[in-house]
Amino acid sequence: KQEVTQIPAALSVPEGENLVLNCSFTDSAIYNLQWFRQDPGKGLTSLLLIQSSQREQTSGRLNASLDKSSGRSTLYIAASQPGDSATYLCAAAVSGSARQLTFGSGTQLTVLP
Amino acid sequence: GAGVSQSPSNKVTEKGKDVELRCDPISGHTALYWYRQRLGQGLEFLIYFQGNSAPDKSGLPSDRFSAERTGESVSTLTIQRTQQEDSAVYLCASSLVAANYGYTFGSGTRLTVV
């Protein structure tokens, strides 16, 4: 059974810092991996999707990497802003017909002005 | 529509009553998923629909939970004889073809059983 772990559970940084969020998964047979952000009381917003054949994806100040062999993904946020404050979730789509997502518990990020 | 729409956004119900939650996926998305997020916990997979194929119900926690989907459109999640442990945010997601292009989630229905 796939298990996804995110470290740290919470992170507080001053505005302008670069930061890295970590995600690890136990079963390397994933279909893809997706990073989301969740704001309080809101649904999930997709940030980046990395297919199993890819190593990284970039969108603006965000860069996500995937290393299937080590079971790890990282989300790099450059020049953090207070508006980046949210919970960041990584989720691995399991191989198989349903390809449902297995989620980590999230990293709660606070960017201080 | 432009996104995944869920209704109601909030639902308070008495223990023992039945509730029905609705999800309108993005038009053209053949795959539809239901997830549950209990307070302070991660998201749990409940059920998956792909076109007209038989749904994958492997995540449903008990036989009080059921879901339907008409073709590639609206889905309803029904919880019978609700219990307090059913209190959670129920999230619906759709995908163009099972996860190929990632998921788009709705804003969820917050269910509170009192």
PDB file of C-alpha atoms in Angstrom:
ATOM      1  CA  LYS A   1       0.000   0.000   0.000  1.00  0.00           C
ATOM      2  CA  GLN A   2       1.349   3.409  -1.019  1.00  0.00           C
ATOM      3  CA  GLU A   3       2.217   5.761   1.829  1.00  0.00           C
ATOM      4  CA  VAL A   4       3.115   9.411   1.335  1.00  0.00           C
ATOM      5  CA  THR A   5       4.961  11.436   3.945  1.00  0.00           C
ATOM      6  CA  GLN A   6       5.598  15.165   4.006  1.00  0.00           C
ATOM      7  CA  ILE A   7       8.258  16.908   6.026  1.00  0.00           C
ATOM      8  CA  PRO A   8       8.146  19.305   7.751  1.00  0.00           C
ATOM      9  CA  ALA A   9       4.564  19.389   9.005  1.00  0.00           C
ATOM     10  CA  ALA A  10       4.817  23.143   9.480  1.00  0.00           C
ATOM     11  CA  LEU A  11       7.244  25.798   8.341  1.00  0.00           C
ATOM     12  CA  SER A  12       7.484  29.502   9.054  1.00  0.00           C
ATOM     13  CA  VAL A  13       9.826  31.707   7.026  1.00  0.00           C
ATOM     14  CA  PRO A  14      10.361  35.441   6.514  1.00  0.00           C
ATOM     15  CA  GLU A  15       9.249  36.957   3.244  1.00  0.00           C
ATOM     16  CA  GLY A  16      11.769  36.662   0.427  1.00  0.00           C
ATOM     17  CA  GLU A  17      13.320  33.378   1.486  1.00  0.00           C
ATOM     18  CA  ASN A  18      13.679  30.424  -0.838  1.00  0.00           C
ATOM     19  CA  LEU A  19      12.336  27.204   0.644  1.00  0.00           C
ATOM     20  CA  VAL A  20      11.982  23.501  -0.053  1.00  0.00           C
ATOM     21  CA  LEU A  21       9.128  21.223   0.895  1.00  0.00           C
ATOM     22  CA  ASN A  22       9.745  17.497   0.947  1.00  0.00           C
ATOM     23  CA  CYS A  23       7.560  14.573  -0.024  1.00  0.00           C
ATOM     24  CA  SER A  24       8.443  10.878   0.090  1.00  0.00           C
ATOM     25  CA  PHE A  25       6.504   7.849  -1.098  1.00  0.00           C
ATOM     26  CA  THR A  26       7.003   4.165  -0.429  1.00  0.00           C
ATOM     27  CA  ASP A  27       5.987   2.617  -3.766  1.00  0.00           C
ATOM     28  CA  SER A  28       7.963   3.881  -6.748  1.00  0.00           C
ATOM     29  CA  ALA A  29       5.401   2.470  -9.219  1.00  0.00           C
ATOM     30  CA  ILE A  30       3.532   5.739  -9.466  1.00  0.00           C
ATOM     31  CA  TYR A  31       1.674   7.068 -12.488  1.00  0.00           C
ATOM     32  CA  ASN A  32       2.357  10.708 -11.686  1.00  0.00           C
ATOM     33  CA  LEU A  33       2.808  13.042  -8.745  1.00  0.00           C
ATOM     34  CA  GLN A  34       0.925  16.257  -8.169  1.00  0.00           C
ATOM     35  CA  TRP A  35       1.461  19.177  -5.801  1.00  0.00           C
ATOM     36  CA  PHE A  36      -1.529  21.144  -4.510  1.00  0.00           C
ATOM     37  CA  ARG A  37      -2.085  24.063  -2.209  1.00  0.00           C
ATOM     38  CA  GLN A  38      -5.031  24.257   0.140  1.00  0.00           C
ATOM     39  CA  ASP A  39      -6.172  27.507   1.693  1.00  0.00           C
ATOM     40  CA  PRO A  40      -8.232  27.410   4.910  1.00  0.00           C
ATOM     41  CA  GLY A  41     -11.828  26.438   4.190  1.00  0.00           C
ATOM     42  CA  LYS A  42     -11.143  26.042   0.499  1.00  0.00           C
ATOM     43  CA  GLY A  43     -10.630  23.207  -1.913  1.00  0.00           C
ATOM     44  CA  LEU A  44      -7.361  22.152  -3.503  1.00  0.00           C
ATOM     45  CA  THR A  45      -5.590  24.164  -6.164  1.00  0.00           C
ATOM     46  CA  SER A  46      -3.306  22.223  -8.463  1.00  0.00           C
ATOM     47  CA  LEU A  47       0.211  23.658  -8.664  1.00  0.00           C
ATOM     48  CA  LEU A  48       2.346  21.229 -10.627  1.00  0.00           C
ATOM     49  CA  LEU A  49       1.938  17.789 -12.163  1.00  0.00           C
ATOM     50  CA  ILE A  50       4.965  15.588 -12.830  1.00  0.00           C
ATOM     51  CA  GLN A  51       4.465  12.501 -14.973  1.00  0.00           C
ATOM     52  CA  SER A  52       6.423   9.412 -13.939  1.00  0.00           C
ATOM     53  CA  SER A  53       8.752   9.814 -16.934  1.00  0.00           C
ATOM     54  CA  GLN A  54       9.632  13.409 -16.023  1.00  0.00           C
ATOM     55  CA  ARG A  55      12.223  14.729 -13.588  1.00  0.00           C
ATOM     56  CA  GLU A  56      10.847  18.192 -12.889  1.00  0.00           C
ATOM     57  CA  GLN A  57       8.247  20.791 -13.710  1.00  0.00           C
ATOM     58  CA  THR A  58       8.376  24.559 -13.315  1.00  0.00           C
ATOM     59  CA  SER A  59       5.690  27.195 -13.036  1.00  0.00           C
ATOM     60  CA  GLY A  60       6.700  30.729 -12.157  1.00  0.00           C
ATOM     61  CA  ARG A  61       8.435  30.716  -8.776  1.00  0.00           C
ATOM     62  CA  LEU A  62       7.642  27.043  -8.235  1.00  0.00           C
ATOM     63  CA  ASN A  63       9.775  24.082  -9.233  1.00  0.00           C
ATOM     64  CA  ALA A  64       8.929  20.478  -8.440  1.00  0.00           C
ATOM     65  CA  SER A  65      11.283  17.555  -8.859  1.00  0.00           C
ATOM     66  CA  LEU A  66      10.660  13.834  -8.914  1.00  0.00           C
ATOM     67  CA  ASP A  67      13.106  11.019  -8.176  1.00  0.00           C
ATOM     68  CA  LYS A  68      11.210   7.757  -8.439  1.00  0.00           C
ATOM     69  CA  SER A  69      14.203   5.583  -7.557  1.00  0.00           C
ATOM     70  CA  SER A  70      14.560   7.220  -4.152  1.00  0.00           C
ATOM     71  CA  GLY A  71      10.824   7.779  -3.690  1.00  0.00           C
ATOM     72  CA  ARG A  72      11.118  11.527  -3.289  1.00  0.00           C
ATOM     73  CA  SER A  73       9.706  14.744  -4.630  1.00  0.00           C
ATOM     74  CA  THR A  74      10.532  18.298  -3.633  1.00  0.00           C
ATOM     75  CA  LEU A  75       8.692  21.546  -4.146  1.00  0.00           C
ATOM     76  CA  TYR A  76      10.962  24.575  -4.336  1.00  0.00           C
ATOM     77  CA  ILE A  77       9.435  28.006  -3.802  1.00  0.00           C
ATOM     78  CA  ALA A  78      11.610  30.958  -4.746  1.00  0.00           C
ATOM     79  CA  ALA A  79      11.360  34.406  -3.196  1.00  0.00           C
ATOM     80  CA  SER A  80       8.458  33.483  -0.930  1.00  0.00           C
ATOM     81  CA  GLN A  81       5.599  35.926  -0.387  1.00  0.00           C
ATOM     82  CA  PRO A  82       2.920  36.199   2.335  1.00  0.00           C
ATOM     83  CA  GLY A  83       0.370  35.113  -0.279  1.00  0.00           C
ATOM     84  CA  ASP A  84       2.175  31.768  -0.465  1.00  0.00           C
ATOM     85  CA  SER A  85       0.948  30.960   3.049  1.00  0.00           C
ATOM     86  CA  ALA A  86      -1.167  27.808   2.781  1.00  0.00           C
ATOM     87  CA  THR A  87      -0.992  24.067   3.285  1.00  0.00           C
ATOM     88  CA  TYR A  88       0.928  22.298   0.546  1.00  0.00           C
ATOM     89  CA  LEU A  89      -0.040  18.736  -0.285  1.00  0.00           C
ATOM     90  CA  CYS A  90       1.727  16.230  -2.459  1.00  0.00           C
ATOM     91  CA  ALA A  91      -0.157  13.289  -3.896  1.00  0.00           C
ATOM     92  CA  ALA A  92       1.008  10.245  -5.814  1.00  0.00           C
ATOM     93  CA  ALA A  93      -1.295   8.666  -8.389  1.00  0.00           C
ATOM     94  CA  VAL A  94      -0.987   4.921  -8.008  1.00  0.00           C
ATOM     95  CA  SER A  95      -0.535   2.768 -11.072  1.00  0.00           C
ATOM     96  CA  GLY A  96      -3.594   0.800 -12.098  1.00  0.00           C
ATOM     97  CA  SER A  97      -6.892   1.605 -13.724  1.00  0.00           C
ATOM     98  CA  ALA A  98      -8.227   4.048 -11.142  1.00  0.00           C
ATOM     99  CA  ARG A  99      -5.017   5.962 -10.559  1.00  0.00           C
ATOM    100  CA  GLN A 100      -6.433   7.411  -7.404  1.00  0.00           C
ATOM    101  CA  LEU A 101      -4.284   9.797  -5.416  1.00  0.00           C
ATOM    102  CA  THR A 102      -2.592   8.933  -2.157  1.00  0.00           C
ATOM    103  CA  PHE A 103      -2.036  12.155  -0.240  1.00  0.00           C
ATOM    104  CA  GLY A 104       0.530  13.230   2.283  1.00  0.00           C
ATOM    105  CA  SER A 105      -0.624  15.063   5.408  1.00  0.00           C
ATOM    106  CA  GLY A 106       0.681  18.351   4.106  1.00  0.00           C
ATOM    107  CA  THR A 107       3.129  21.080   5.091  1.00  0.00           C
ATOM    108  CA  GLN A 108       1.567  24.181   6.585  1.00  0.00           C
ATOM    109  CA  LEU A 109       3.590  27.134   5.324  1.00  0.00           C
ATOM    110  CA  THR A 110       3.515  30.596   6.870  1.00  0.00           C
ATOM    111  CA  VAL A 111       5.412  33.387   5.159  1.00  0.00           C
ATOM    112  CA  LEU A 112       5.877  36.323   7.498  1.00  0.00           C
ATOM    113  CA  PRO A 113       5.839  39.849   6.063  1.00  0.00           C
TER     114      PRO A 113
ATOM    115  CA  GLY B   1     -18.426  24.872 -16.525  1.00  0.00           C
ATOM    116  CA  ALA B   2     -15.034  26.363 -15.873  1.00  0.00           C
ATOM    117  CA  GLY B   3     -14.358  24.286 -12.781  1.00  0.00           C
ATOM    118  CA  VAL B   4     -15.669  21.464 -10.626  1.00  0.00           C
ATOM    119  CA  SER B   5     -18.779  22.565  -8.780  1.00  0.00           C
ATOM    120  CA  GLN B   6     -19.997  20.994  -5.548  1.00  0.00           C
ATOM    121  CA  SER B   7     -23.189  21.565  -3.620  1.00  0.00           C
ATOM    122  CA  PRO B   8     -24.097  22.280  -0.964  1.00  0.00           C
ATOM    123  CA  SER B   9     -20.967  24.008   0.318  1.00  0.00           C
ATOM    124  CA  ASN B  10     -22.032  23.336   3.891  1.00  0.00           C
ATOM    125  CA  LYS B  11     -24.448  20.805   5.332  1.00  0.00           C
ATOM    126  CA  VAL B  12     -25.448  20.266   8.949  1.00  0.00           C
ATOM    127  CA  THR B  13     -27.532  17.181   9.588  1.00  0.00           C
ATOM    128  CA  GLU B  14     -28.790  15.221  12.547  1.00  0.00           C
ATOM    129  CA  LYS B  15     -27.335  11.839  13.339  1.00  0.00           C
ATOM    130  CA  GLY B  16     -29.293   9.099  11.606  1.00  0.00           C
ATOM    131  CA  LYS B  17     -30.488  11.218   8.677  1.00  0.00           C
ATOM    132  CA  ASP B  18     -29.512  10.598   5.058  1.00  0.00           C
ATOM    133  CA  VAL B  19     -27.583  13.207   3.073  1.00  0.00           C
ATOM    134  CA  GLU B  20     -26.872  13.649  -0.607  1.00  0.00           C
ATOM    135  CA  LEU B  21     -23.880  15.558  -1.940  1.00  0.00           C
ATOM    136  CA  ARG B  22     -23.589  16.696  -5.531  1.00  0.00           C
ATOM    137  CA  CYS B  23     -20.661  17.156  -7.890  1.00  0.00           C
ATOM    138  CA  ASP B  24     -20.649  18.734 -11.348  1.00  0.00           C
ATOM    139  CA  PRO B  25     -17.355  17.881 -13.055  1.00  0.00           C
ATOM    140  CA  ILE B  26     -15.655  19.857 -15.777  1.00  0.00           C
ATOM    141  CA  SER B  27     -17.388  19.231 -19.084  1.00  0.00           C
ATOM    142  CA  GLY B  28     -15.609  16.520 -21.049  1.00  0.00           C
ATOM    143  CA  HIS B  29     -13.797  15.043 -18.059  1.00  0.00           C
ATOM    144  CA  THR B  30     -14.424  11.334 -18.134  1.00  0.00           C
ATOM    145  CA  ALA B  31     -12.888  10.511 -14.754  1.00  0.00           C
ATOM    146  CA  LEU B  32     -14.508  11.582 -11.479  1.00  0.00           C
ATOM    147  CA  TYR B  33     -13.300  10.918  -7.942  1.00  0.00           C
ATOM    148  CA  TRP B  34     -14.679  11.456  -4.457  1.00  0.00           C
ATOM    149  CA  TYR B  35     -12.350  12.034  -1.511  1.00  0.00           C
ATOM    150  CA  ARG B  36     -12.968  12.722   2.172  1.00  0.00           C
ATOM    151  CA  GLN B  37     -10.907  14.936   4.473  1.00  0.00           C
ATOM    152  CA  ARG B  38     -11.552  14.640   8.167  1.00  0.00           C
ATOM    153  CA  LEU B  39     -10.441  17.443  10.441  1.00  0.00           C
ATOM    154  CA  GLY B  40      -6.670  17.429  10.842  1.00  0.00           C
ATOM    155  CA  GLN B  41      -6.237  14.415   8.596  1.00  0.00           C
ATOM    156  CA  GLY B  42      -5.198  13.750   5.034  1.00  0.00           C
ATOM    157  CA  LEU B  43      -7.477  13.081   2.109  1.00  0.00           C
ATOM    158  CA  GLU B  44      -8.927   9.598   1.749  1.00  0.00           C
ATOM    159  CA  PHE B  45     -10.004   8.137  -1.588  1.00  0.00           C
ATOM    160  CA  LEU B  46     -13.634   7.015  -1.649  1.00  0.00           C
ATOM    161  CA  ILE B  47     -14.771   6.120  -5.171  1.00  0.00           C
ATOM    162  CA  TYR B  48     -13.803   6.524  -8.831  1.00  0.00           C
ATOM    163  CA  PHE B  49     -15.928   6.709 -11.991  1.00  0.00           C
ATOM    164  CA  GLN B  50     -14.512   6.392 -15.503  1.00  0.00           C
ATOM    165  CA  GLY B  51     -16.993   6.833 -18.338  1.00  0.00           C
ATOM    166  CA  ASN B  52     -19.517   4.020 -18.417  1.00  0.00           C
ATOM    167  CA  SER B  53     -17.234   1.485 -16.712  1.00  0.00           C
ATOM    168  CA  ALA B  54     -18.123  -0.056 -13.372  1.00  0.00           C
ATOM    169  CA  PRO B  55     -16.995   2.312 -10.590  1.00  0.00           C
ATOM    170  CA  ASP B  56     -14.074   1.524  -8.288  1.00  0.00           C
ATOM    171  CA  LYS B  57     -15.724   1.539  -4.853  1.00  0.00           C
ATOM    172  CA  SER B  58     -12.710   0.226  -2.951  1.00  0.00           C
ATOM    173  CA  GLY B  59     -12.418   3.321  -0.762  1.00  0.00           C
ATOM    174  CA  LEU B  60     -15.972   3.478   0.546  1.00  0.00           C
ATOM    175  CA  PRO B  61     -15.773   3.056   4.345  1.00  0.00           C
ATOM    176  CA  SER B  62     -19.076   1.249   4.844  1.00  0.00           C
ATOM    177  CA  ASP B  63     -22.252   0.164   3.060  1.00  0.00           C
ATOM    178  CA  ARG B  64     -23.909   3.367   4.283  1.00  0.00           C
ATOM    179  CA  PHE B  65     -21.956   5.157   1.567  1.00  0.00           C
ATOM    180  CA  SER B  66     -22.945   4.971  -2.090  1.00  0.00           C
ATOM    181  CA  ALA B  67     -22.407   7.071  -5.185  1.00  0.00           C
ATOM    182  CA  GLU B  68     -23.856   7.354  -8.633  1.00  0.00           C
ATOM    183  CA  ARG B  69     -22.846   9.061 -11.810  1.00  0.00           C
ATOM    184  CA  THR B  70     -24.952   9.559 -14.907  1.00  0.00           C
ATOM    185  CA  GLY B  71     -22.738   9.022 -17.944  1.00  0.00           C
ATOM    186  CA  GLU B  72     -19.944  11.588 -17.822  1.00  0.00           C
ATOM    187  CA  SER B  73     -21.873  14.241 -15.962  1.00  0.00           C
ATOM    188  CA  VAL B  74     -23.176  14.856 -12.471  1.00  0.00           C
ATOM    189  CA  SER B  75     -22.331  12.569  -9.559  1.00  0.00           C
ATOM    190  CA  THR B  76     -24.076  12.233  -6.224  1.00  0.00           C
ATOM    191  CA  LEU B  77     -22.590  10.799  -3.043  1.00  0.00           C
ATOM    192  CA  THR B  78     -25.191   9.505  -0.594  1.00  0.00           C
ATOM    193  CA  ILE B  79     -24.554   8.776   3.059  1.00  0.00           C
ATOM    194  CA  GLN B  80     -27.336   6.897   4.812  1.00  0.00           C
ATOM    195  CA  ARG B  81     -27.982   6.942   8.559  1.00  0.00           C
ATOM    196  CA  THR B  82     -25.223   9.474   9.129  1.00  0.00           C
ATOM    197  CA  GLN B  83     -22.905   9.108  12.124  1.00  0.00           C
ATOM    198  CA  GLN B  84     -20.781  11.734  13.837  1.00  0.00           C
ATOM    199  CA  GLU B  85     -17.626  10.184  12.404  1.00  0.00           C
ATOM    200  CA  ASP B  86     -18.946  11.015   8.929  1.00  0.00           C
ATOM    201  CA  SER B  87     -18.293  14.703   9.669  1.00  0.00           C
ATOM    202  CA  ALA B  88     -15.679  15.809   7.152  1.00  0.00           C
ATOM    203  CA  VAL B  89     -15.112  17.806   4.006  1.00  0.00           C
ATOM    204  CA  TYR B  90     -16.114  15.780   0.967  1.00  0.00           C
ATOM    205  CA  LEU B  91     -14.119  16.729  -2.117  1.00  0.00           C
ATOM    206  CA  CYS B  92     -14.864  15.856  -5.704  1.00  0.00           C
ATOM    207  CA  ALA B  93     -12.266  15.893  -8.464  1.00  0.00           C
ATOM    208  CA  SER B  94     -12.404  15.318 -12.187  1.00  0.00           C
ATOM    209  CA  SER B  95      -9.765  14.499 -14.745  1.00  0.00           C
ATOM    210  CA  LEU B  96      -9.737  14.462 -18.543  1.00  0.00           C
ATOM    211  CA  VAL B  97      -8.651  10.826 -18.593  1.00  0.00           C
ATOM    212  CA  ALA B  98      -7.903   9.051 -15.319  1.00  0.00           C
ATOM    213  CA  ALA B  99      -5.174  11.248 -13.894  1.00  0.00           C
ATOM    214  CA  ASN B 100      -3.343  11.672 -17.227  1.00  0.00           C
ATOM    215  CA  TYR B 101      -3.556  15.418 -17.010  1.00  0.00           C
ATOM    216  CA  GLY B 102      -3.859  15.717 -13.262  1.00  0.00           C
ATOM    217  CA  TYR B 103      -6.905  16.432 -11.204  1.00  0.00           C
ATOM    218  CA  THR B 104      -9.102  19.482 -10.737  1.00  0.00           C
ATOM    219  CA  PHE B 105     -10.808  19.612  -7.364  1.00  0.00           C
ATOM    220  CA  GLY B 106     -14.026  21.310  -6.322  1.00  0.00           C
ATOM    221  CA  SER B 107     -14.282  23.461  -3.201  1.00  0.00           C
ATOM    222  CA  GLY B 108     -15.862  20.637  -1.253  1.00  0.00           C
ATOM    223  CA  THR B 109     -18.920  20.100   0.914  1.00  0.00           C
ATOM    224  CA  ARG B 110     -18.361  20.505   4.635  1.00  0.00           C
ATOM    225  CA  LEU B 111     -20.621  17.967   6.354  1.00  0.00           C
ATOM    226  CA  THR B 112     -21.304  18.260  10.068  1.00  0.00           C
ATOM    227  CA  VAL B 113     -23.312  15.534  11.800  1.00  0.00           C
ATOM    228  CA  VAL B 114     -24.745  16.645  15.139  1.00  0.00           C
TER     229      VAL B 114
END
